[in-house]
Structure formats: C-alpha cells, structure tokens
PDB file of C-alpha atoms in Angstrom:
ATOM      1  CA  MET B   1    -129.480  93.959  83.904  1.00 47.00           C
ATOM      2  CA  LYS B   2    -127.272  95.016  81.006  1.00 52.00           C
ATOM      3  CA  LYS B   3    -125.268  91.790  81.201  1.00 52.00           C
ATOM      4  CA  LYS B   4    -128.455  89.728  81.197  1.00 59.00           C
ATOM      5  CA  SER B   5    -129.802  91.631  78.204  1.00 76.00           C
ATOM      6  CA  LEU B   6    -126.570  91.055  76.261  1.00 80.00           C
ATOM      7  CA  LEU B   7    -126.374  87.352  77.050  1.00 80.00           C
ATOM      8  CA  PRO B   8    -128.894  86.186  74.398  1.00 81.00           C
ATOM      9  CA  TYR B   9    -127.063  88.174  71.715  1.00 83.00           C
ATOM     10  CA  LEU B  10    -123.726  86.721  72.783  1.00 85.00           C
ATOM     11  CA  LEU B  11    -125.145  83.201  72.615  1.00 84.00           C
ATOM     12  CA  ILE B  12    -126.460  83.596  69.076  1.00 87.00           C
ATOM     13  CA  THR B  13    -123.342  85.421  67.816  1.00 89.00           C
ATOM     14  CA  PRO B  14    -121.482  82.228  66.706  1.00 90.00           C
ATOM     15  CA  VAL B  15    -124.552  81.046  64.799  1.00 90.00           C
ATOM     16  CA  MET B  16    -124.989  84.454  63.171  1.00 91.00           C
ATOM     17  CA  ILE B  17    -121.343  84.492  62.116  1.00 93.00           C
ATOM     18  CA  ILE B  18    -121.718  81.042  60.516  1.00 92.00           C
ATOM     19  CA  LEU B  19    -124.953  82.027  58.754  1.00 89.00           C
ATOM     20  CA  ILE B  20    -123.498  85.288  57.450  1.00 91.00           C
ATOM     21  CA  SER B  21    -120.239  83.716  56.237  1.00 91.00           C
ATOM     22  CA  LEU B  22    -121.652  80.468  54.819  1.00 88.00           C
ATOM     23  CA  VAL B  23    -125.154  81.490  53.703  1.00 86.00           C
ATOM     24  CA  LEU B  24    -125.705  85.237  53.355  1.00 90.00           C
ATOM     25  CA  TYR B  25    -122.296  86.141  51.908  1.00 91.00           C
ATOM     26  CA  PRO B  26    -122.362  83.435  49.172  1.00 89.00           C
ATOM     27  CA  ILE B  27    -125.915  84.493  48.228  1.00 88.00           C
ATOM     28  CA  ILE B  28    -124.839  88.119  47.797  1.00 91.00           C
ATOM     29  CA  VAL B  29    -121.637  87.247  45.927  1.00 91.00           C
ATOM     30  CA  THR B  30    -123.469  84.818  43.635  1.00 89.00           C
ATOM     31  CA  PHE B  31    -126.030  87.483  42.759  1.00 91.00           C
ATOM     32  CA  TYR B  32    -123.197  89.960  42.072  1.00 92.00           C
ATOM     33  CA  TYR B  33    -121.510  87.453  39.744  1.00 90.00           C
ATOM     34  CA  SER B  34    -124.814  86.707  37.991  1.00 91.00           C
ATOM     35  CA  LEU B  35    -125.056  90.333  36.851  1.00 91.00           C
ATOM     36  CA  ARG B  36    -121.666  90.308  35.160  1.00 90.00           C
ATOM     37  CA  LYS B  37    -119.861  88.814  32.206  1.00 89.00           C
ATOM     38  CA  MET B  38    -117.475  86.500  34.056  1.00 88.00           C
ATOM     39  CA  LYS B  39    -115.858  83.718  32.067  1.00 86.00           C
ATOM     40  CA  LEU B  40    -112.516  82.461  33.352  1.00 83.00           C
ATOM     41  CA  THR B  41    -111.394  81.558  29.824  1.00 82.00           C
ATOM     42  CA  GLU B  42    -111.705  85.276  28.989  1.00 82.00           C
ATOM     43  CA  PRO B  43    -110.122  86.986  32.027  1.00 79.00           C
ATOM     44  CA  ASN B  44    -109.865  90.388  30.325  1.00 81.00           C
ATOM     45  CA  ASN B  45    -113.472  90.340  29.142  1.00 82.00           C
ATOM     46  CA  TYR B  46    -115.153  91.165  32.452  1.00 83.00           C
ATOM     47  CA  TYR B  47    -117.960  93.744  32.664  1.00 85.00           C
ATOM     48  CA  PHE B  48    -121.460  94.461  33.993  1.00 88.00           C
ATOM     49  CA  LEU B  49    -124.362  92.872  32.081  1.00 87.00           C
ATOM     50  CA  GLY B  50    -127.359  93.474  34.297  1.00 88.00           C
ATOM     51  CA  PHE B  51    -129.999  90.773  33.910  1.00 91.00           C
ATOM     52  CA  LYS B  52    -128.781  89.619  30.477  1.00 91.00           C
ATOM     53  CA  ASN B  53    -127.536  86.309  31.889  1.00 91.00           C
ATOM     54  CA  TYR B  54    -131.019  85.578  33.230  1.00 93.00           C
ATOM     55  CA  ILE B  55    -132.615  86.470  29.894  1.00 93.00           C
ATOM     56  CA  ASP B  56    -130.126  84.261  28.044  1.00 92.00           C
ATOM     57  CA  ILE B  57    -130.932  81.348  30.352  1.00 92.00           C
ATOM     58  CA  ILE B  58    -134.692  81.693  29.883  1.00 92.00           C
ATOM     59  CA  ASN B  59    -134.270  81.868  26.089  1.00 93.00           C
ATOM     60  CA  LYS B  60    -131.939  78.883  25.954  1.00 92.00           C
ATOM     61  CA  TYR B  61    -133.230  75.465  24.911  1.00 92.00           C
ATOM     62  CA  ASP B  62    -130.808  73.615  27.242  1.00 91.00           C
ATOM     63  CA  PHE B  63    -132.366  75.283  30.290  1.00 92.00           C
ATOM     64  CA  TRP B  64    -135.911  74.264  29.381  1.00 94.00           C
ATOM     65  CA  TYR B  65    -134.754  70.753  28.456  1.00 94.00           C
ATOM     66  CA  SER B  66    -133.095  70.390  31.874  1.00 93.00           C
ATOM     67  CA  PHE B  67    -136.119  71.975  33.551  1.00 93.00           C
ATOM     68  CA  GLN B  68    -138.471  69.457  31.894  1.00 94.00           C
ATOM     69  CA  ASN B  69    -136.237  66.581  32.992  1.00 94.00           C
ATOM     70  CA  THR B  70    -136.228  67.887  36.553  1.00 93.00           C
ATOM     71  CA  MET B  71    -140.024  68.243  36.557  1.00 93.00           C
ATOM     72  CA  ILE B  72    -140.432  64.654  35.303  1.00 94.00           C
ATOM     73  CA  ILE B  73    -138.191  63.433  38.115  1.00 94.00           C
ATOM     74  CA  MET B  74    -140.141  65.515  40.624  1.00 93.00           C
ATOM     75  CA  ILE B  75    -143.500  64.068  39.541  1.00 94.00           C
ATOM     76  CA  VAL B  76    -142.167  60.496  39.765  1.00 95.00           C
ATOM     77  CA  VAL B  77    -140.634  61.150  43.197  1.00 94.00           C
ATOM     78  CA  ILE B  78    -143.778  62.759  44.623  1.00 93.00           C
ATOM     79  CA  ILE B  79    -146.067  59.957  43.413  1.00 94.00           C
ATOM     80  CA  LEU B  80    -143.803  57.126  44.597  1.00 94.00           C
ATOM     81  CA  CYS B  81    -143.016  58.729  47.960  1.00 93.00           C
ATOM     82  CA  ALA B  82    -146.666  59.528  48.688  1.00 92.00           C
ATOM     83  CA  ILE B  83    -147.967  56.033  47.882  1.00 93.00           C
ATOM     84  CA  ILE B  84    -145.151  53.811  49.148  1.00 93.00           C
ATOM     85  CA  SER B  85    -144.470  55.901  52.264  1.00 92.00           C
ATOM     86  CA  PHE B  86    -148.131  55.691  53.234  1.00 93.00           C
ATOM     87  CA  ILE B  87    -148.099  51.899  52.816  1.00 91.00           C
ATOM     88  CA  PHE B  88    -144.910  51.572  54.870  1.00 88.00           C
ATOM     89  CA  ALA B  89    -146.250  53.897  57.561  1.00 89.00           C
ATOM     90  CA  MET B  90    -149.424  51.822  57.894  1.00 88.00           C
ATOM     91  CA  MET B  91    -147.322  48.634  58.119  1.00 85.00           C
ATOM     92  CA  LEU B  92    -144.990  50.110  60.747  1.00 83.00           C
ATOM     93  CA  ASN B  93    -147.978  51.307  62.749  1.00 83.00           C
ATOM     94  CA  VAL B  94    -149.034  47.703  63.367  1.00 80.00           C
ATOM     95  CA  GLU B  95    -147.678  46.364  66.656  1.00 75.00           C
ATOM     96  CA  SER B  96    -145.353  43.408  66.076  1.00 71.00           C
ATOM     97  CA  LYS B  97    -142.082  41.960  67.336  1.00 70.00           C
ATOM     98  CA  MET B  98    -140.391  42.820  64.046  1.00 70.00           C
ATOM     99  CA  LYS B  99    -141.454  46.483  64.142  1.00 68.00           C
ATOM    100  CA  ASN B 100    -138.152  47.879  65.467  1.00 72.00           C
ATOM    101  CA  ILE B 101    -136.095  45.746  63.076  1.00 74.00           C
ATOM    102  CA  LEU B 102    -138.212  46.859  60.116  1.00 71.00           C
ATOM    103  CA  MET B 103    -137.841  50.476  61.245  1.00 71.00           C
ATOM    104  CA  ALA B 104    -134.045  50.134  61.320  1.00 73.00           C
ATOM    105  CA  ILE B 105    -133.954  48.438  57.895  1.00 73.00           C
ATOM    106  CA  SER B 106    -136.194  51.096  56.341  1.00 72.00           C
ATOM    107  CA  ILE B 107    -133.723  53.847  57.273  1.00 77.00           C
ATOM    108  CA  ILE B 108    -130.810  52.249  55.333  1.00 79.00           C
ATOM    109  CA  PRO B 109    -131.586  53.942  51.957  1.00 80.00           C
ATOM    110  CA  TRP B 110    -131.757  57.304  53.709  1.00 78.00           C
ATOM    111  CA  ALA B 111    -128.425  56.693  55.466  1.00 79.00           C
ATOM    112  CA  LEU B 112    -126.510  55.708  52.324  1.00 82.00           C
ATOM    113  CA  PRO B 113    -124.748  58.494  50.382  1.00 85.00           C
ATOM    114  CA  PRO B 114    -126.669  59.575  47.242  1.00 86.00           C
ATOM    115  CA  TYR B 115    -123.782  58.622  44.951  1.00 88.00           C
ATOM    116  CA  ILE B 116    -123.728  55.090  46.376  1.00 87.00           C
ATOM    117  CA  ASN B 117    -127.473  54.842  45.830  1.00 87.00           C
ATOM    118  CA  GLY B 118    -126.935  55.810  42.202  1.00 88.00           C
ATOM    119  CA  ILE B 119    -124.259  53.139  41.699  1.00 89.00           C
ATOM    120  CA  LEU B 120    -126.439  50.436  43.280  1.00 88.00           C
ATOM    121  CA  TRP B 121    -129.367  51.241  41.011  1.00 90.00           C
ATOM    122  CA  LYS B 122    -127.096  51.555  37.983  1.00 89.00           C
ATOM    123  CA  TRP B 123    -126.257  47.856  38.257  1.00 88.00           C
ATOM    124  CA  ILE B 124    -129.941  47.016  38.708  1.00 89.00           C
ATOM    125  CA  PHE B 125    -130.886  48.752  35.436  1.00 89.00           C
ATOM    126  CA  TYR B 126    -127.633  48.049  33.590  1.00 85.00           C
ATOM    127  CA  PRO B 127    -128.521  47.218  29.936  1.00 80.00           C
ATOM    128  CA  GLY B 128    -126.273  44.187  29.487  1.00 74.00           C
ATOM    129  CA  PHE B 129    -126.446  42.134  32.676  1.00 74.00           C
ATOM    130  CA  GLY B 130    -128.532  44.222  35.045  1.00 81.00           C
ATOM    131  CA  PHE B 131    -130.916  42.652  37.542  1.00 86.00           C
ATOM    132  CA  ILE B 132    -134.085  43.918  35.831  1.00 88.00           C
ATOM    133  CA  ASN B 133    -133.070  42.665  32.400  1.00 86.00           C
ATOM    134  CA  LYS B 134    -132.126  39.266  33.852  1.00 86.00           C
ATOM    135  CA  ILE B 135    -135.559  38.894  35.456  1.00 87.00           C
ATOM    136  CA  LEU B 136    -137.390  39.972  32.302  1.00 85.00           C
ATOM    137  CA  TYR B 137    -135.269  37.655  30.181  1.00 84.00           C
ATOM    138  CA  SER B 138    -135.778  34.664  32.510  1.00 84.00           C
ATOM    139  CA  LEU B 139    -139.553  35.244  32.352  1.00 85.00           C
ATOM    140  CA  ASN B 140    -139.363  35.308  28.528  1.00 83.00           C
ATOM    141  CA  LEU B 141    -140.805  38.825  28.484  1.00 81.00           C
ATOM    142  CA  ILE B 142    -137.959  40.199  26.378  1.00 81.00           C
ATOM    143  CA  GLU B 143    -135.650  38.798  23.704  1.00 80.00           C
ATOM    144  CA  GLU B 144    -133.022  41.522  23.915  1.00 83.00           C
ATOM    145  CA  PRO B 145    -131.893  43.604  26.912  1.00 83.00           C
ATOM    146  CA  ILE B 146    -133.746  46.886  27.328  1.00 85.00           C
ATOM    147  CA  GLN B 147    -131.407  49.852  26.841  1.00 87.00           C
ATOM    148  CA  PHE B 148    -132.608  51.834  29.852  1.00 87.00           C
ATOM    149  CA  PHE B 149    -129.893  54.474  29.553  1.00 88.00           C
ATOM    150  CA  SER B 150    -130.497  55.277  25.885  1.00 87.00           C
ATOM    151  CA  ASN B 151    -133.988  56.704  26.383  1.00 88.00           C
ATOM    152  CA  ARG B 152    -134.561  60.086  28.000  1.00 90.00           C
ATOM    153  CA  TYR B 153    -137.773  59.146  29.776  1.00 91.00           C
ATOM    154  CA  TYR B 154    -136.425  55.823  31.024  1.00 91.00           C
ATOM    155  CA  ILE B 155    -133.524  57.721  32.571  1.00 92.00           C
ATOM    156  CA  MET B 156    -135.808  60.268  34.244  1.00 93.00           C
ATOM    157  CA  ILE B 157    -138.053  57.556  35.678  1.00 93.00           C
ATOM    158  CA  ILE B 158    -135.039  55.607  36.989  1.00 93.00           C
ATOM    159  CA  ILE B 159    -133.587  58.736  38.609  1.00 93.00           C
ATOM    160  CA  GLY B 160    -137.012  59.430  40.108  1.00 94.00           C
ATOM    161  CA  ILE B 161    -137.081  55.888  41.533  1.00 93.00           C
ATOM    162  CA  ILE B 162    -133.615  56.342  43.048  1.00 92.00           C
ATOM    163  CA  VAL B 163    -134.473  59.693  44.660  1.00 93.00           C
ATOM    164  CA  ALA B 164    -137.791  58.294  45.917  1.00 93.00           C
ATOM    165  CA  TRP B 165    -136.020  55.250  47.359  1.00 91.00           C
ATOM    166  CA  ARG B 166    -133.709  57.584  49.280  1.00 90.00           C
ATOM    167  CA  ASN B 167    -136.553  59.777  50.575  1.00 92.00           C
ATOM    168  CA  ILE B 168    -139.158  57.122  51.390  1.00 91.00           C
ATOM    169  CA  PRO B 169    -137.709  56.363  54.880  1.00 88.00           C
ATOM    170  CA  PHE B 170    -138.018  60.003  55.959  1.00 89.00           C
ATOM    171  CA  CYS B 171    -141.484  60.325  54.441  1.00 91.00           C
ATOM    172  CA  SER B 172    -142.596  57.097  56.126  1.00 90.00           C
ATOM    173  CA  ILE B 173    -141.451  58.370  59.510  1.00 89.00           C
ATOM    174  CA  VAL B 174    -143.302  61.661  58.978  1.00 90.00           C
ATOM    175  CA  LEU B 175    -146.522  59.820  58.092  1.00 92.00           C
ATOM    176  CA  LEU B 176    -146.053  57.318  60.919  1.00 90.00           C
ATOM    177  CA  SER B 177    -145.704  60.156  63.421  1.00 89.00           C
ATOM    178  CA  ALA B 178    -148.814  61.812  62.031  1.00 90.00           C
ATOM    179  CA  ILE B 179    -150.794  58.551  62.186  1.00 90.00           C
ATOM    180  CA  ARG B 180    -149.809  57.953  65.806  1.00 89.00           C
ATOM    181  CA  ALA B 181    -150.751  61.532  66.670  1.00 88.00           C
ATOM    182  CA  ILE B 182    -154.398  60.917  65.689  1.00 87.00           C
ATOM    183  CA  PRO B 183    -156.402  60.379  68.907  1.00 88.00           C
ATOM    184  CA  ASN B 184    -157.889  56.899  69.274  1.00 86.00           C
ATOM    185  CA  VAL B 185    -161.171  58.442  70.397  1.00 89.00           C
ATOM    186  CA  ILE B 186    -161.866  59.449  66.782  1.00 87.00           C
ATOM    187  CA  TYR B 187    -161.608  55.832  65.654  1.00 86.00           C
ATOM    188  CA  ASP B 188    -163.715  54.693  68.609  1.00 86.00           C
ATOM    189  CA  VAL B 189    -166.482  57.090  67.616  1.00 86.00           C
ATOM    190  CA  ALA B 190    -166.261  55.904  64.002  1.00 85.00           C
ATOM    191  CA  ASN B 191    -166.579  52.268  65.110  1.00 87.00           C
ATOM    192  CA  ILE B 192    -169.632  53.109  67.201  1.00 85.00           C
ATOM    193  CA  ASP B 193    -171.184  54.785  64.148  1.00 82.00           C
ATOM    194  CA  GLY B 194    -170.608  51.594  62.162  1.00 84.00           C
ATOM    195  CA  ALA B 195    -167.730  52.722  59.903  1.00 82.00           C
ATOM    196  CA  ASN B 196    -165.749  49.907  58.279  1.00 86.00           C
ATOM    197  CA  LYS B 197    -161.970  49.885  57.733  1.00 85.00           C
ATOM    198  CA  ILE B 198    -162.134  51.417  54.255  1.00 88.00           C
ATOM    199  CA  GLN B 199    -164.417  54.232  55.429  1.00 87.00           C
ATOM    200  CA  THR B 200    -162.170  54.864  58.434  1.00 88.00           C
ATOM    201  CA  LEU B 201    -159.154  55.034  56.140  1.00 87.00           C
ATOM    202  CA  THR B 202    -160.703  57.335  53.519  1.00 87.00           C
ATOM    203  CA  LYS B 203    -162.820  59.523  55.794  1.00 87.00           C
ATOM    204  CA  ILE B 204    -160.566  59.857  58.846  1.00 87.00           C
ATOM    205  CA  THR B 205    -156.956  58.750  58.424  1.00 88.00           C
ATOM    206  CA  ILE B 206    -156.139  60.179  54.990  1.00 88.00           C
ATOM    207  CA  PRO B 207    -157.881  63.584  55.520  1.00 88.00           C
ATOM    208  CA  LEU B 208    -156.055  64.032  58.834  1.00 88.00           C
ATOM    209  CA  LEU B 209    -152.751  63.201  57.129  1.00 89.00           C
ATOM    210  CA  ILE B 210    -153.057  66.012  54.568  1.00 88.00           C
ATOM    211  CA  PRO B 211    -150.669  68.327  56.527  1.00 85.00           C
ATOM    212  CA  ALA B 212    -148.125  65.479  56.687  1.00 88.00           C
ATOM    213  CA  PHE B 213    -148.566  64.820  52.955  1.00 90.00           C
ATOM    214  CA  SER B 214    -147.969  68.512  52.247  1.00 86.00           C
ATOM    215  CA  ILE B 215    -144.655  68.229  54.123  1.00 86.00           C
ATOM    216  CA  ILE B 216    -143.761  65.194  52.006  1.00 90.00           C
ATOM    217  CA  PHE B 217    -144.702  66.932  48.741  1.00 89.00           C
ATOM    218  CA  THR B 218    -142.539  69.966  49.454  1.00 87.00           C
ATOM    219  CA  PHE B 219    -139.608  67.973  50.869  1.00 88.00           C
ATOM    220  CA  THR B 220    -139.530  65.553  47.940  1.00 90.00           C
ATOM    221  CA  SER B 221    -139.915  68.425  45.455  1.00 90.00           C
ATOM    222  CA  ILE B 222    -136.811  70.105  46.848  1.00 88.00           C
ATOM    223  CA  SER B 223    -134.918  66.794  46.748  1.00 89.00           C
ATOM    224  CA  ALA B 224    -135.919  66.237  43.118  1.00 91.00           C
ATOM    225  CA  ILE B 225    -134.887  69.740  42.057  1.00 91.00           C
ATOM    226  CA  ASN B 226    -131.491  69.367  43.746  1.00 89.00           C
ATOM    227  CA  VAL B 227    -130.712  65.872  42.468  1.00 91.00           C
ATOM    228  CA  PHE B 228    -127.121  65.652  41.261  1.00 91.00           C
ATOM    229  CA  ASP B 229    -125.082  62.759  42.696  1.00 90.00           C
ATOM    230  CA  GLU B 230    -127.512  60.084  41.524  1.00 90.00           C
ATOM    231  CA  VAL B 231    -127.486  61.504  37.981  1.00 91.00           C
ATOM    232  CA  ILE B 232    -123.685  61.532  37.826  1.00 92.00           C
ATOM    233  CA  ALA B 233    -123.465  57.986  39.208  1.00 90.00           C
ATOM    234  CA  LEU B 234    -126.045  56.748  36.718  1.00 89.00           C
ATOM    235  CA  ILE B 235    -125.186  58.468  33.401  1.00 88.00           C
ATOM    236  CA  GLU B 236    -122.372  60.894  34.301  1.00 85.00           C
ATOM    237  CA  TYR B 237    -122.715  64.166  32.316  1.00 86.00           C
ATOM    238  CA  SER B 238    -124.781  62.843  29.425  1.00 85.00           C
ATOM    239  CA  ASN B 239    -126.852  65.486  27.627  1.00 85.00           C
ATOM    240  CA  LEU B 240    -129.746  63.021  27.431  1.00 86.00           C
ATOM    241  CA  GLY B 241    -130.416  63.077  31.173  1.00 85.00           C
ATOM    242  CA  LYS B 242    -129.357  66.589  32.138  1.00 90.00           C
ATOM    243  CA  THR B 243    -131.105  68.125  35.133  1.00 92.00           C
ATOM    244  CA  LEU B 244    -130.930  71.720  36.324  1.00 92.00           C
ATOM    245  CA  LEU B 245    -127.993  71.099  38.642  1.00 92.00           C
ATOM    246  CA  VAL B 246    -126.070  69.148  36.011  1.00 92.00           C
ATOM    247  CA  GLU B 247    -126.677  71.945  33.496  1.00 92.00           C
ATOM    248  CA  ASN B 248    -125.462  74.419  36.107  1.00 92.00           C
ATOM    249  CA  TYR B 249    -122.354  72.375  36.880  1.00 92.00           C
ATOM    250  CA  ILE B 250    -121.421  72.008  33.211  1.00 91.00           C
ATOM    251  CA  ASN B 251    -121.713  75.737  32.520  1.00 90.00           C
ATOM    252  CA  THR B 252    -119.944  76.813  35.696  1.00 89.00           C
ATOM    253  CA  PHE B 253    -117.122  74.302  36.127  1.00 88.00           C
ATOM    254  CA  SER B 254    -116.703  72.787  32.653  1.00 85.00           C
ATOM    255  CA  PHE B 255    -117.161  75.918  30.530  1.00 86.00           C
ATOM    256  CA  LEU B 256    -115.959  78.159  33.407  1.00 88.00           C
ATOM    257  CA  ASN B 257    -118.771  80.639  32.717  1.00 90.00           C
ATOM    258  CA  PHE B 258    -119.240  81.838  36.292  1.00 90.00           C
ATOM    259  CA  GLY B 259    -121.535  84.726  35.400  1.00 91.00           C
ATOM    260  CA  TYR B 260    -123.991  82.534  33.501  1.00 91.00           C
ATOM    261  CA  GLY B 261    -123.633  79.732  36.063  1.00 91.00           C
ATOM    262  CA  SER B 262    -124.285  82.108  38.961  1.00 91.00           C
ATOM    263  CA  ALA B 263    -127.487  83.330  37.302  1.00 93.00           C
ATOM    264  CA  LEU B 264    -128.601  79.734  36.782  1.00 93.00           C
ATOM    265  CA  THR B 265    -127.761  78.989  40.417  1.00 91.00           C
ATOM    266  CA  TYR B 266    -129.973  81.868  41.498  1.00 90.00           C
ATOM    267  CA  LEU B 267    -132.879  80.639  39.382  1.00 91.00           C
ATOM    268  CA  ILE B 268    -132.561  77.150  40.877  1.00 91.00           C
ATOM    269  CA  MET B 269    -132.370  78.699  44.340  1.00 88.00           C
ATOM    270  CA  ILE B 270    -135.568  80.672  43.688  1.00 88.00           C
ATOM    271  CA  ILE B 271    -137.386  77.551  42.488  1.00 86.00           C
ATOM    272  CA  SER B 272    -136.202  75.579  45.518  1.00 84.00           C
ATOM    273  CA  GLY B 273    -137.008  78.549  47.773  1.00 83.00           C
ATOM    274  CA  ILE B 274    -140.642  78.527  46.651  1.00 84.00           C
ATOM    275  CA  PHE B 275    -140.989  74.906  47.720  1.00 79.00           C
ATOM    276  CA  GLY B 276    -138.991  75.680  50.878  1.00 77.00           C
ATOM    277  CA  ILE B 277    -141.509  78.341  51.885  1.00 81.00           C
ATOM    278  CA  LEU B 278    -144.336  75.860  51.311  1.00 75.00           C
ATOM    279  CA  TYR B 279    -142.426  73.323  53.418  1.00 71.00           C
ATOM    280  CA  ILE B 280    -142.079  75.770  56.322  1.00 73.00           C
ATOM    281  CA  LYS B 281    -145.768  76.656  56.124  1.00 73.00           C
ATOM    282  CA  ALA B 282    -146.720  72.996  56.089  1.00 66.00           C
ATOM    283  CA  MET B 283    -144.532  72.337  59.130  1.00 64.00           C
ATOM    284  CA  SER B 284    -146.178  75.180  61.051  1.00 64.00           C
ATOM    285  CA  LYS B 285    -149.757  73.968  60.457  1.00 60.00           C
ATOM    286  CA  ARG B 286    -151.700  72.652  63.411  1.00 54.00           C
ATOM    287  CA  ILE B 287    -154.346  69.976  63.103  1.00 50.00           C
ATOM    288  CA  GLU B 288    -157.682  70.331  64.837  1.00 50.00           C
ATOM    289  CA  TYR B 289    -158.779  66.763  65.523  1.00 47.00           C
ATOM    290  CA  ILE B 290    -161.844  67.442  67.616  1.00 45.00           C
TER     291      ILE B 290
END
C-alpha cells in the first residue's frame, strides 16, 4: 500500500523539479533582484531599495508610453482576431472538398516563427517599394509613398496586424470547435419556429460562442502584451514603437540595470497574469445548450 501511495508522487517528481527550477526559482530570484539596486555598470553600488524600482517605473514617462503602445496593439489584435477568426470559422464549417486544404493553409501563419512574420510584413509595408505602397500608387491613390514606419500609430496598427495574423489560425480553430459543438437540434427548433439565417446567427450561434470568444480575448491579450520579435523585426529598438517588452529589454540588457529591469518584468508578469487567470476561467466554463 505504501508503494502504491508513493507512486503518484514519484511520477510527478520530474515535472515538479522542472517547474521549480525553470518557473518558481526564476520568479523568486527576479522579485529579489527587483527590490535591489543592481546595475552591472556599477558593481560596487549594490544595496536594498525596497519597492523604489516599482515606484520609479510607475512615475516614468517611458513606461506609460510603452504601456499605451502595448494597449493600442492589444485593441487592434482583439478586434481583428475576433472578426476575422469568426469569418474563417464559419467558412471552414461549411462542408467542401477544399476544407482540409484550407485548414492546412490557415495554420501556416501560426507555424511560422514570430520574427519571420515580422520580416514578411516589413516588406509589405516598406515605405519605398513595399507591396501596399505599390498598390496604392498603381491605383493613383497616393503621389508619394506613405512612411508607415515614421508614425507611432501606423507602427502600432501594423504590429497589431502582424500579431493578429499569427493568432488568427488558433482563434479560428477555437471558434470552429465551439461551432461544431453546438447541437443541431437547436438549429432544427429555430427553423421550425421560422427563424432566418441572420436571426439564427445573432440569436443562437454568436451567444453560444461567447465562452469561446472570451478565450480568444484573453489569449490574444496575452500575445499582444508579450509581443517582442515582431517589433524588433519591423523597427528594431526604435523609441517610436517601444512596447513593454522592448522597454524591459533595453533597460535590462542595454543599460544593464537588472534591478529596474526585474521590477519591470514583474509588472509585465502581473499584467499578463491577470489575463492568464481570465483565460483559465474561460477555459473552465461549461455551456448549457438545452
């Protein structure tokens, strides 16, 4: 009996070791660093600060500038993923010979590395000879190329498009699964009652997809907050398009201010953690169809 009771603990021991060494330990060490003055360019100037690093971050303009940029990206990503993923899910739900091929093609953006996605879209929006400027110029809509990378809001919208493009396949699959999980009997009853396609869509399909949409909102929010590779591929470390992670990277690895950077890391982790909790709650919801 003792051996049987120890077996479950032995089986989870490797996982616990990995979690403690790769998750719990870095979290504790990062918090310890965040409470100290720790700048590698000043190795002898190392002492306890308490929560001063956090206060300095909150009072710093660069943090709020990066936070605003991240929020703009998040709004763009959520809107695009919600609308386009729903359209794709409805298209993939239609039985056709091309369904499996379309499913495979739709996963390509998700499978590509984020940095590669950023490079691909950089050439699309490139000011001089990018694809978008060529189309606009050929249609006589512009006389000079649009400088997409010289405007803060253009940059944020483009980054939002890139992140949305990467996340749309996953979001489409989530919505497609939710659509196929809706019992056909509900639609049969609606048809008997005389509901048309628009009424069926707005009164049945979309309301029953709210739990799936909540998963998409939280997942895409976390992706937007943690965007980094696409930003670097698009504009490198430009101050104009700084996000929270880029701001964190610059302070930690460029200025070597590990105390300040660790505090900023913790704040980003808390923000992401809030959306992570919402994501877990959304995943655990059960839908009552009947």
